[in-house]
């Protein structure tokens, strides 16, 4: 399972790199077309918005995998032993529950809702379901990474009776 998740992580890095390069190129073209050519491009603003959605969602999955996602660890840093283990396990279970229920199940419902009847974007004329597909896909990735973290969540110290 580790090899598969490491492969997914590498693909995720390449995807994020490509998306960031695309958004930079699109925004640069928007600036050039607006201020130098005096003919603003109609698609670059919408493209940047859609790319930002994908970068944000897939970036969250990558950050969670790397343990660099924003978290409040003021309380857990002061914990030790069994309490820290339980708090860490609880946090990963909460992430798993949220990613499955809200992102995967809710995201699939959102994609279905926008694909039938087809909702299209104004400038790019892309079906919005394809844009919103980032929600269940990133939810799936976060779920896989959460399962890995739950499996690898090891107790650093043996829980004592009094803890």
Short mmCIF file of N, CA and C in Angstrom, two decimals:
data_model
loop_
_atom_site.label_atom_id
_atom_site.label_comp_id
_atom_site.label_asym_id
_atom_site.label_seq_id
_atom_site.Cartn_x
_atom_site.Cartn_y
_atom_site.Cartn_z
N UNK A 1 0.84 -1.19 0.00
CA UNK A 1 0.00 0.00 0.00
C UNK A 1 0.88 1.26 0.00
N UNK A 2 2.01 1.19 0.69
CA UNK A 2 2.90 2.34 0.77
C UNK A 2 3.42 2.73 -0.61
N UNK A 3 3.78 1.75 -1.42
CA UNK A 3 4.30 2.02 -2.76
C UNK A 3 3.24 2.69 -3.63
N UNK A 4 2.00 2.24 -3.52
CA UNK A 4 0.91 2.83 -4.30
C UNK A 4 0.69 4.28 -3.87
N UNK A 5 0.64 4.52 -2.56
CA UNK A 5 0.42 5.88 -2.07
C UNK A 5 1.60 6.80 -2.39
N UNK A 6 2.80 6.26 -2.38
CA UNK A 6 3.96 7.07 -2.78
C UNK A 6 3.88 7.42 -4.26
N UNK A 7 3.42 6.49 -5.08
CA UNK A 7 3.21 6.77 -6.50
C UNK A 7 2.14 7.82 -6.72
N UNK A 8 1.05 7.71 -5.98
CA UNK A 8 -0.01 8.72 -6.06
C UNK A 8 0.52 10.09 -5.66
N UNK A 9 1.36 10.10 -4.62
CA UNK A 9 1.94 11.37 -4.16
C UNK A 9 2.81 12.00 -5.26
N UNK A 10 3.59 11.19 -5.96
CA UNK A 10 4.42 11.72 -7.04
C UNK A 10 3.57 12.28 -8.17
N UNK A 11 2.52 11.58 -8.53
CA UNK A 11 1.61 12.07 -9.57
C UNK A 11 0.97 13.38 -9.11
N UNK A 12 0.63 13.45 -7.84
CA UNK A 12 0.02 14.66 -7.27
C UNK A 12 0.98 15.84 -7.35
N UNK A 13 2.25 15.60 -7.10
CA UNK A 13 3.26 16.67 -7.21
C UNK A 13 3.34 17.18 -8.64
N UNK A 14 3.37 16.26 -9.61
CA UNK A 14 3.43 16.67 -11.02
C UNK A 14 2.17 17.42 -11.42
N UNK A 15 1.01 16.94 -10.97
CA UNK A 15 -0.25 17.62 -11.27
C UNK A 15 -0.26 19.03 -10.71
N UNK A 16 0.13 19.17 -9.45
CA UNK A 16 0.15 20.50 -8.82
C UNK A 16 1.15 21.42 -9.51
N UNK A 17 2.29 20.89 -9.89
CA UNK A 17 3.29 21.70 -10.60
C UNK A 17 2.73 22.20 -11.93
N UNK A 18 2.07 21.31 -12.66
CA UNK A 18 1.48 21.69 -13.94
C UNK A 18 0.37 22.72 -13.75
N UNK A 19 -0.47 22.53 -12.74
CA UNK A 19 -1.57 23.47 -12.49
C UNK A 19 -1.05 24.85 -12.11
N UNK A 20 -0.01 24.89 -11.28
CA UNK A 20 0.57 26.18 -10.89
C UNK A 20 1.21 26.86 -12.11
N UNK A 21 1.90 26.09 -12.95
CA UNK A 21 2.49 26.66 -14.16
C UNK A 21 1.41 27.22 -15.08
N UNK A 22 0.30 26.49 -15.20
CA UNK A 22 -0.81 26.96 -16.03
C UNK A 22 -1.43 28.24 -15.49
N UNK A 23 -1.62 28.31 -14.18
CA UNK A 23 -2.25 29.51 -13.62
C UNK A 23 -1.32 30.71 -13.75
N UNK A 24 -0.02 30.51 -13.58
CA UNK A 24 0.94 31.60 -13.76
C UNK A 24 0.93 32.08 -15.20
N UNK A 25 0.96 31.15 -16.15
CA UNK A 25 0.93 31.53 -17.56
C UNK A 25 -0.38 32.25 -17.90
N UNK A 26 -1.49 31.75 -17.39
CA UNK A 26 -2.79 32.38 -17.67
C UNK A 26 -2.89 33.79 -17.11
N UNK A 27 -2.45 33.98 -15.89
CA UNK A 27 -2.51 35.31 -15.28
C UNK A 27 -1.53 36.25 -15.98
N UNK A 28 -0.36 35.77 -16.34
CA UNK A 28 0.58 36.61 -17.09
C UNK A 28 -0.03 37.04 -18.43
N UNK A 29 -0.67 36.11 -19.12
CA UNK A 29 -1.31 36.46 -20.38
C UNK A 29 -2.44 37.47 -20.16
N UNK A 30 -3.16 37.33 -19.07
CA UNK A 30 -4.24 38.28 -18.76
C UNK A 30 -3.66 39.69 -18.58
N UNK A 31 -2.56 39.80 -17.86
CA UNK A 31 -1.92 41.11 -17.65
C UNK A 31 -1.41 41.68 -18.96
N UNK A 32 -0.75 40.84 -19.76
CA UNK A 32 -0.22 41.30 -21.05
C UNK A 32 -1.34 41.74 -21.96
N UNK A 33 -2.39 40.93 -22.07
CA UNK A 33 -3.48 41.25 -22.99
C UNK A 33 -4.26 42.49 -22.52
N UNK A 34 -4.36 42.69 -21.23
CA UNK A 34 -5.12 43.83 -20.73
C UNK A 34 -4.33 45.14 -20.83
N UNK A 35 -3.09 45.13 -20.37
CA UNK A 35 -2.35 46.38 -20.26
C UNK A 35 -1.45 46.69 -21.46
N UNK A 36 -0.96 45.68 -22.14
CA UNK A 36 -0.08 45.94 -23.28
C UNK A 36 -0.86 45.92 -24.59
N UNK A 37 -1.67 44.89 -24.77
CA UNK A 37 -2.43 44.77 -26.02
C UNK A 37 -3.75 45.54 -25.99
N UNK A 38 -4.16 46.00 -24.84
CA UNK A 38 -5.42 46.74 -24.66
C UNK A 38 -6.63 45.94 -25.14
N UNK A 39 -6.55 44.61 -25.06
CA UNK A 39 -7.65 43.73 -25.44
C UNK A 39 -7.69 42.57 -24.46
N UNK A 40 -8.35 42.76 -23.31
CA UNK A 40 -8.32 41.72 -22.28
C UNK A 40 -8.90 40.39 -22.76
N UNK A 41 -8.24 39.33 -22.38
CA UNK A 41 -8.70 37.99 -22.72
C UNK A 41 -9.91 37.65 -21.84
N UNK A 42 -10.91 37.06 -22.43
CA UNK A 42 -12.13 36.75 -21.68
C UNK A 42 -12.06 35.42 -20.94
N UNK A 43 -11.14 34.57 -21.33
CA UNK A 43 -11.10 33.24 -20.73
C UNK A 43 -10.11 33.10 -19.58
N UNK A 44 -9.11 33.96 -19.50
CA UNK A 44 -8.05 33.75 -18.52
C UNK A 44 -8.53 33.94 -17.08
N UNK A 45 -9.45 34.86 -16.85
CA UNK A 45 -9.94 35.06 -15.49
C UNK A 45 -10.69 33.83 -15.00
N UNK A 46 -11.53 33.29 -15.85
CA UNK A 46 -12.28 32.08 -15.49
C UNK A 46 -11.35 30.88 -15.35
N UNK A 47 -10.39 30.77 -16.24
CA UNK A 47 -9.41 29.68 -16.16
C UNK A 47 -8.63 29.75 -14.85
N UNK A 48 -8.21 30.94 -14.47
CA UNK A 48 -7.47 31.11 -13.21
C UNK A 48 -8.34 30.71 -12.02
N UNK A 49 -9.60 31.06 -12.05
CA UNK A 49 -10.51 30.71 -10.96
C UNK A 49 -10.66 29.19 -10.85
N UNK A 50 -10.83 28.52 -11.97
CA UNK A 50 -10.99 27.07 -11.96
C UNK A 50 -9.70 26.37 -11.55
N UNK A 51 -8.57 26.86 -12.03
CA UNK A 51 -7.29 26.27 -11.63
C UNK A 51 -7.03 26.46 -10.14
N UNK A 52 -7.45 27.60 -9.61
CA UNK A 52 -7.27 27.84 -8.18
C UNK A 52 -8.09 26.86 -7.34
N UNK A 53 -9.26 26.50 -7.82
CA UNK A 53 -10.08 25.48 -7.14
C UNK A 53 -9.30 24.16 -7.09
N UNK A 54 -8.79 23.74 -8.23
CA UNK A 54 -8.06 22.48 -8.30
C UNK A 54 -6.79 22.52 -7.49
N UNK A 55 -6.04 23.62 -7.56
CA UNK A 55 -4.80 23.74 -6.79
C UNK A 55 -5.10 23.70 -5.30
N UNK A 56 -6.15 24.39 -4.87
CA UNK A 56 -6.50 24.41 -3.45
C UNK A 56 -6.89 23.04 -2.93
N UNK A 57 -7.71 22.32 -3.67
CA UNK A 57 -8.19 21.02 -3.21
C UNK A 57 -7.10 19.95 -3.27
N UNK A 58 -6.39 19.89 -4.38
CA UNK A 58 -5.33 18.88 -4.48
C UNK A 58 -4.13 19.26 -3.62
N UNK A 59 -3.91 20.56 -3.45
CA UNK A 59 -2.85 21.01 -2.56
C UNK A 59 -3.14 20.64 -1.11
N UNK A 60 -4.43 20.67 -0.73
CA UNK A 60 -4.81 20.26 0.62
C UNK A 60 -4.52 18.77 0.83
N UNK A 61 -4.79 17.96 -0.18
CA UNK A 61 -4.49 16.53 -0.07
C UNK A 61 -2.99 16.30 0.07
N UNK A 62 -2.21 17.01 -0.73
CA UNK A 62 -0.75 16.87 -0.66
C UNK A 62 -0.22 17.35 0.69
N UNK A 63 -0.74 18.47 1.16
CA UNK A 63 -0.29 19.01 2.45
C UNK A 63 -0.63 18.05 3.59
N UNK A 64 -1.79 17.42 3.52
CA UNK A 64 -2.16 16.45 4.55
C UNK A 64 -1.22 15.25 4.53
N UNK A 65 -0.89 14.80 3.34
CA UNK A 65 0.03 13.66 3.20
C UNK A 65 1.40 14.01 3.78
N UNK A 66 1.84 15.25 3.58
CA UNK A 66 3.15 15.69 4.05
C UNK A 66 3.15 16.15 5.50
N UNK A 67 2.03 16.08 6.18
CA UNK A 67 1.87 16.58 7.55
C UNK A 67 2.18 18.07 7.64
N UNK A 68 1.92 18.79 6.59
CA UNK A 68 2.17 20.23 6.61
C UNK A 68 0.88 21.04 6.49
N UNK A 69 -0.25 20.36 6.60
CA UNK A 69 -1.52 21.04 6.56
C UNK A 69 -1.69 21.84 7.84
N UNK A 70 -2.37 22.97 7.71
CA UNK A 70 -2.59 23.83 8.87
C UNK A 70 -3.30 23.06 9.97
N UNK A 71 -2.77 23.14 11.15
CA UNK A 71 -3.37 22.46 12.28
C UNK A 71 -3.05 23.18 13.57
N UNK A 72 -3.93 23.04 14.52
CA UNK A 72 -3.70 23.63 15.83
C UNK A 72 -3.16 22.54 16.74
N UNK A 73 -1.88 22.61 17.00
CA UNK A 73 -1.26 21.58 17.81
C UNK A 73 -0.78 22.11 19.17
N UNK A 74 -1.34 23.23 19.57
CA UNK A 74 -0.96 23.81 20.86
C UNK A 74 -1.25 22.83 21.99
N UNK A 75 -2.42 22.22 21.93
CA UNK A 75 -2.83 21.29 22.98
C UNK A 75 -2.10 19.95 22.87
N UNK A 76 -2.02 19.41 21.66
CA UNK A 76 -1.43 18.08 21.51
C UNK A 76 0.08 18.09 21.73
N UNK A 77 0.74 19.21 21.51
CA UNK A 77 2.18 19.28 21.78
C UNK A 77 2.51 19.12 23.26
N UNK A 78 1.55 19.44 24.10
CA UNK A 78 1.75 19.31 25.55
C UNK A 78 1.38 17.92 26.06
N UNK A 79 0.79 17.12 25.19
CA UNK A 79 0.36 15.77 25.60
C UNK A 79 1.50 14.78 25.40
N UNK A 80 1.41 13.69 26.13
CA UNK A 80 2.38 12.61 25.98
C UNK A 80 1.65 11.28 26.11
N UNK A 81 2.31 10.25 25.64
CA UNK A 81 1.83 8.89 25.84
C UNK A 81 0.47 8.62 25.24
N UNK A 82 -0.36 8.02 26.06
CA UNK A 82 -1.67 7.54 25.62
C UNK A 82 -2.57 8.69 25.16
N UNK A 83 -2.54 9.80 25.85
CA UNK A 83 -3.39 10.94 25.49
C UNK A 83 -3.02 11.48 24.11
N UNK A 84 -1.73 11.59 23.85
CA UNK A 84 -1.29 12.09 22.54
C UNK A 84 -1.68 11.11 21.44
N UNK A 85 -1.52 9.83 21.71
CA UNK A 85 -1.91 8.80 20.74
C UNK A 85 -3.40 8.88 20.42
N UNK A 86 -4.23 9.00 21.44
CA UNK A 86 -5.68 9.07 21.25
C UNK A 86 -6.06 10.35 20.50
N UNK A 87 -5.44 11.46 20.85
CA UNK A 87 -5.74 12.73 20.17
C UNK A 87 -5.35 12.67 18.69
N UNK A 88 -4.19 12.09 18.41
CA UNK A 88 -3.74 11.96 17.02
C UNK A 88 -4.66 11.04 16.24
N UNK A 89 -5.00 9.92 16.82
CA UNK A 89 -5.90 8.98 16.17
C UNK A 89 -7.27 9.61 15.94
N UNK A 90 -7.77 10.34 16.92
CA UNK A 90 -9.06 11.01 16.78
C UNK A 90 -9.02 12.04 15.65
N UNK A 91 -7.93 12.79 15.56
CA UNK A 91 -7.81 13.80 14.50
C UNK A 91 -7.84 13.15 13.12
N UNK A 92 -7.11 12.05 12.95
CA UNK A 92 -7.10 11.37 11.65
C UNK A 92 -8.46 10.74 11.34
N UNK A 93 -9.15 10.25 12.35
CA UNK A 93 -10.50 9.71 12.14
C UNK A 93 -11.48 10.81 11.73
N UNK A 94 -11.33 12.00 12.31
CA UNK A 94 -12.18 13.14 11.93
C UNK A 94 -11.91 13.54 10.48
N UNK A 95 -10.65 13.57 10.09
CA UNK A 95 -10.30 13.90 8.71
C UNK A 95 -10.88 12.85 7.77
N UNK A 96 -10.76 11.58 8.12
CA UNK A 96 -11.30 10.51 7.28
C UNK A 96 -12.81 10.64 7.14
N UNK A 97 -13.50 10.88 8.25
CA UNK A 97 -14.96 11.02 8.22
C UNK A 97 -15.37 12.20 7.35
N UNK A 98 -14.73 13.34 7.53
CA UNK A 98 -15.05 14.53 6.73
C UNK A 98 -14.79 14.28 5.25
N UNK A 99 -13.64 13.68 4.94
CA UNK A 99 -13.30 13.49 3.53
C UNK A 99 -14.24 12.50 2.84
N UNK A 100 -14.68 11.48 3.57
CA UNK A 100 -15.60 10.52 2.96
C UNK A 100 -17.01 11.11 2.83
N UNK A 101 -17.53 11.63 3.94
CA UNK A 101 -18.93 12.09 3.95
C UNK A 101 -19.11 13.37 3.13
N UNK A 102 -18.32 14.38 3.42
CA UNK A 102 -18.53 15.68 2.78
C UNK A 102 -17.91 15.73 1.40
N UNK A 103 -16.64 15.35 1.30
CA UNK A 103 -15.94 15.53 0.03
C UNK A 103 -16.28 14.45 -1.00
N UNK A 104 -16.24 13.20 -0.59
CA UNK A 104 -16.52 12.12 -1.56
C UNK A 104 -18.01 12.01 -1.88
N UNK A 105 -18.81 11.77 -0.85
CA UNK A 105 -20.25 11.58 -1.08
C UNK A 105 -20.91 12.88 -1.52
N UNK A 106 -20.64 13.97 -0.79
CA UNK A 106 -21.21 15.27 -1.17
C UNK A 106 -20.65 15.77 -2.50
N UNK A 107 -19.38 15.52 -2.75
CA UNK A 107 -18.77 15.94 -4.01
C UNK A 107 -19.34 15.22 -5.21
N UNK A 108 -19.59 13.91 -5.07
CA UNK A 108 -20.22 13.16 -6.17
C UNK A 108 -21.63 13.70 -6.42
N UNK A 109 -22.35 14.01 -5.36
CA UNK A 109 -23.69 14.59 -5.53
C UNK A 109 -23.62 15.93 -6.25
N UNK A 110 -22.63 16.75 -5.91
CA UNK A 110 -22.45 18.05 -6.57
C UNK A 110 -22.12 17.87 -8.04
N UNK A 111 -21.25 16.93 -8.35
CA UNK A 111 -20.89 16.68 -9.75
C UNK A 111 -22.11 16.22 -10.53
N UNK A 112 -22.88 15.30 -9.96
CA UNK A 112 -24.09 14.82 -10.64
C UNK A 112 -25.08 15.95 -10.87
N UNK A 113 -25.21 16.80 -9.87
CA UNK A 113 -26.16 17.93 -9.95
C UNK A 113 -25.79 18.89 -11.07
N UNK A 114 -24.49 19.09 -11.30
CA UNK A 114 -24.06 20.05 -12.32
C UNK A 114 -23.84 19.42 -13.69
N UNK A 115 -23.83 18.10 -13.77
CA UNK A 115 -23.70 17.44 -15.07
C UNK A 115 -25.04 17.18 -15.73
N UNK A 116 -26.07 16.99 -14.93
CA UNK A 116 -27.39 16.69 -15.50
C UNK A 116 -28.45 17.52 -14.79
N UNK A 117 -29.00 18.54 -15.33
CA UNK A 117 -28.74 19.10 -16.66
C UNK A 117 -27.40 19.82 -16.68
N UNK A 118 -26.81 19.84 -17.85
CA UNK A 118 -25.45 20.36 -17.99
C UNK A 118 -25.39 21.85 -17.68
N UNK A 119 -24.55 22.18 -16.71
CA UNK A 119 -24.26 23.57 -16.36
C UNK A 119 -22.90 23.88 -16.94
N UNK A 120 -22.82 24.91 -17.78
CA UNK A 120 -21.53 25.23 -18.40
C UNK A 120 -21.04 26.60 -17.93
N UNK A 121 -19.73 26.76 -17.96
CA UNK A 121 -19.14 28.04 -17.57
C UNK A 121 -19.35 29.04 -18.70
N UNK A 122 -19.33 30.31 -18.36
CA UNK A 122 -19.64 31.36 -19.33
C UNK A 122 -18.58 31.52 -20.41
N UNK A 123 -17.33 31.66 -20.03
CA UNK A 123 -16.29 31.97 -21.01
C UNK A 123 -15.69 30.71 -21.66
N UNK A 124 -15.37 29.71 -20.85
CA UNK A 124 -14.72 28.51 -21.38
C UNK A 124 -15.72 27.50 -21.93
N UNK A 125 -16.97 27.62 -21.54
CA UNK A 125 -18.03 26.69 -21.93
C UNK A 125 -17.69 25.24 -21.57
N UNK A 126 -17.12 25.08 -20.41
CA UNK A 126 -16.80 23.76 -19.86
C UNK A 126 -17.91 23.39 -18.89
N UNK A 127 -18.30 22.12 -18.90
CA UNK A 127 -19.31 21.69 -17.93
C UNK A 127 -18.76 21.82 -16.52
N UNK A 128 -19.54 22.44 -15.66
CA UNK A 128 -19.09 22.70 -14.30
C UNK A 128 -18.85 21.42 -13.51
N UNK A 129 -19.49 20.34 -13.89
CA UNK A 129 -19.27 19.07 -13.23
C UNK A 129 -17.82 18.63 -13.31
N UNK A 130 -17.16 18.95 -14.42
CA UNK A 130 -15.75 18.60 -14.56
C UNK A 130 -14.88 19.45 -13.64
N UNK A 131 -15.27 20.69 -13.45
CA UNK A 131 -14.53 21.57 -12.53
C UNK A 131 -14.72 21.07 -11.10
N UNK A 132 -15.97 20.76 -10.75
CA UNK A 132 -16.28 20.32 -9.39
C UNK A 132 -15.82 18.89 -9.10
N UNK A 133 -15.38 18.17 -10.14
CA UNK A 133 -14.88 16.81 -9.92
C UNK A 133 -13.65 16.79 -9.02
N UNK A 134 -13.01 17.93 -8.85
CA UNK A 134 -11.86 18.02 -7.95
C UNK A 134 -12.26 17.74 -6.51
N UNK A 135 -13.50 18.02 -6.15
CA UNK A 135 -13.94 17.80 -4.76
C UNK A 135 -13.92 16.31 -4.40
N UNK A 136 -14.65 15.44 -5.13
CA UNK A 136 -14.58 14.02 -4.74
C UNK A 136 -13.22 13.38 -5.00
N UNK A 137 -12.50 13.83 -6.03
CA UNK A 137 -11.18 13.26 -6.29
C UNK A 137 -10.20 13.59 -5.17
N UNK A 138 -10.18 14.84 -4.73
CA UNK A 138 -9.29 15.19 -3.63
C UNK A 138 -9.77 14.56 -2.33
N UNK A 139 -11.08 14.41 -2.17
CA UNK A 139 -11.62 13.71 -1.01
C UNK A 139 -11.17 12.26 -0.96
N UNK A 140 -11.13 11.63 -2.12
CA UNK A 140 -10.64 10.25 -2.20
C UNK A 140 -9.17 10.18 -1.81
N UNK A 141 -8.38 11.11 -2.31
CA UNK A 141 -6.96 11.13 -1.95
C UNK A 141 -6.76 11.36 -0.45
N UNK A 142 -7.48 12.32 0.10
CA UNK A 142 -7.36 12.60 1.53
C UNK A 142 -7.80 11.38 2.33
N UNK A 143 -8.84 10.70 1.88
CA UNK A 143 -9.30 9.48 2.57
C UNK A 143 -8.22 8.41 2.57
N UNK A 144 -7.59 8.20 1.42
CA UNK A 144 -6.51 7.21 1.34
C UNK A 144 -5.34 7.58 2.25
N UNK A 145 -4.98 8.86 2.24
CA UNK A 145 -3.88 9.31 3.08
C UNK A 145 -4.25 9.21 4.56
N UNK A 146 -5.52 9.45 4.91
CA UNK A 146 -5.96 9.34 6.30
C UNK A 146 -5.93 7.88 6.75
N UNK A 147 -6.35 6.98 5.89
CA UNK A 147 -6.30 5.55 6.23
C UNK A 147 -4.86 5.13 6.48
N UNK A 148 -3.94 5.60 5.62
CA UNK A 148 -2.52 5.29 5.81
C UNK A 148 -2.04 5.83 7.16
N UNK A 149 -2.43 7.06 7.50
CA UNK A 149 -1.99 7.65 8.76
C UNK A 149 -2.58 6.91 9.96
N UNK A 150 -3.82 6.45 9.84
CA UNK A 150 -4.45 5.68 10.93
C UNK A 150 -3.73 4.35 11.12
N UNK A 151 -3.42 3.69 10.01
CA UNK A 151 -2.71 2.41 10.09
C UNK A 151 -1.32 2.60 10.70
N UNK A 152 -0.64 3.67 10.31
CA UNK A 152 0.72 3.93 10.79
C UNK A 152 0.76 4.64 12.14
N UNK A 153 -0.39 5.00 12.66
CA UNK A 153 -0.44 5.72 13.94
C UNK A 153 -0.03 4.75 15.04
N UNK A 154 1.17 4.94 15.52
CA UNK A 154 1.70 4.03 16.53
C UNK A 154 1.81 4.76 17.85
N UNK A 155 1.58 4.01 18.84
CA UNK A 155 1.70 4.53 20.18
C UNK A 155 3.18 4.64 20.52
N UNK A 156 3.62 5.85 20.85
CA UNK A 156 5.04 6.02 21.15
C UNK A 156 5.39 5.46 22.53
N UNK A 157 4.45 5.54 23.42
CA UNK A 157 4.68 5.01 24.75
C UNK A 157 3.48 4.14 25.12
N UNK A 158 3.72 3.16 25.93
CA UNK A 158 2.65 2.28 26.35
C UNK A 158 1.70 3.06 27.25
N UNK A 159 0.40 2.92 26.97
CA UNK A 159 -0.60 3.59 27.80
C UNK A 159 -0.56 2.99 29.20
N UNK A 160 -0.44 3.85 30.14
CA UNK A 160 -0.42 3.39 31.52
C UNK A 160 -1.85 3.43 32.05
N UNK A 161 -2.10 2.71 33.08
CA UNK A 161 -3.44 2.60 33.67
C UNK A 161 -3.98 3.97 34.08
N UNK A 162 -3.14 4.80 34.65
CA UNK A 162 -3.60 6.07 35.18
C UNK A 162 -3.77 7.16 34.14
N UNK A 163 -3.28 6.97 32.91
CA UNK A 163 -3.32 8.03 31.90
C UNK A 163 -4.62 8.12 31.20
#
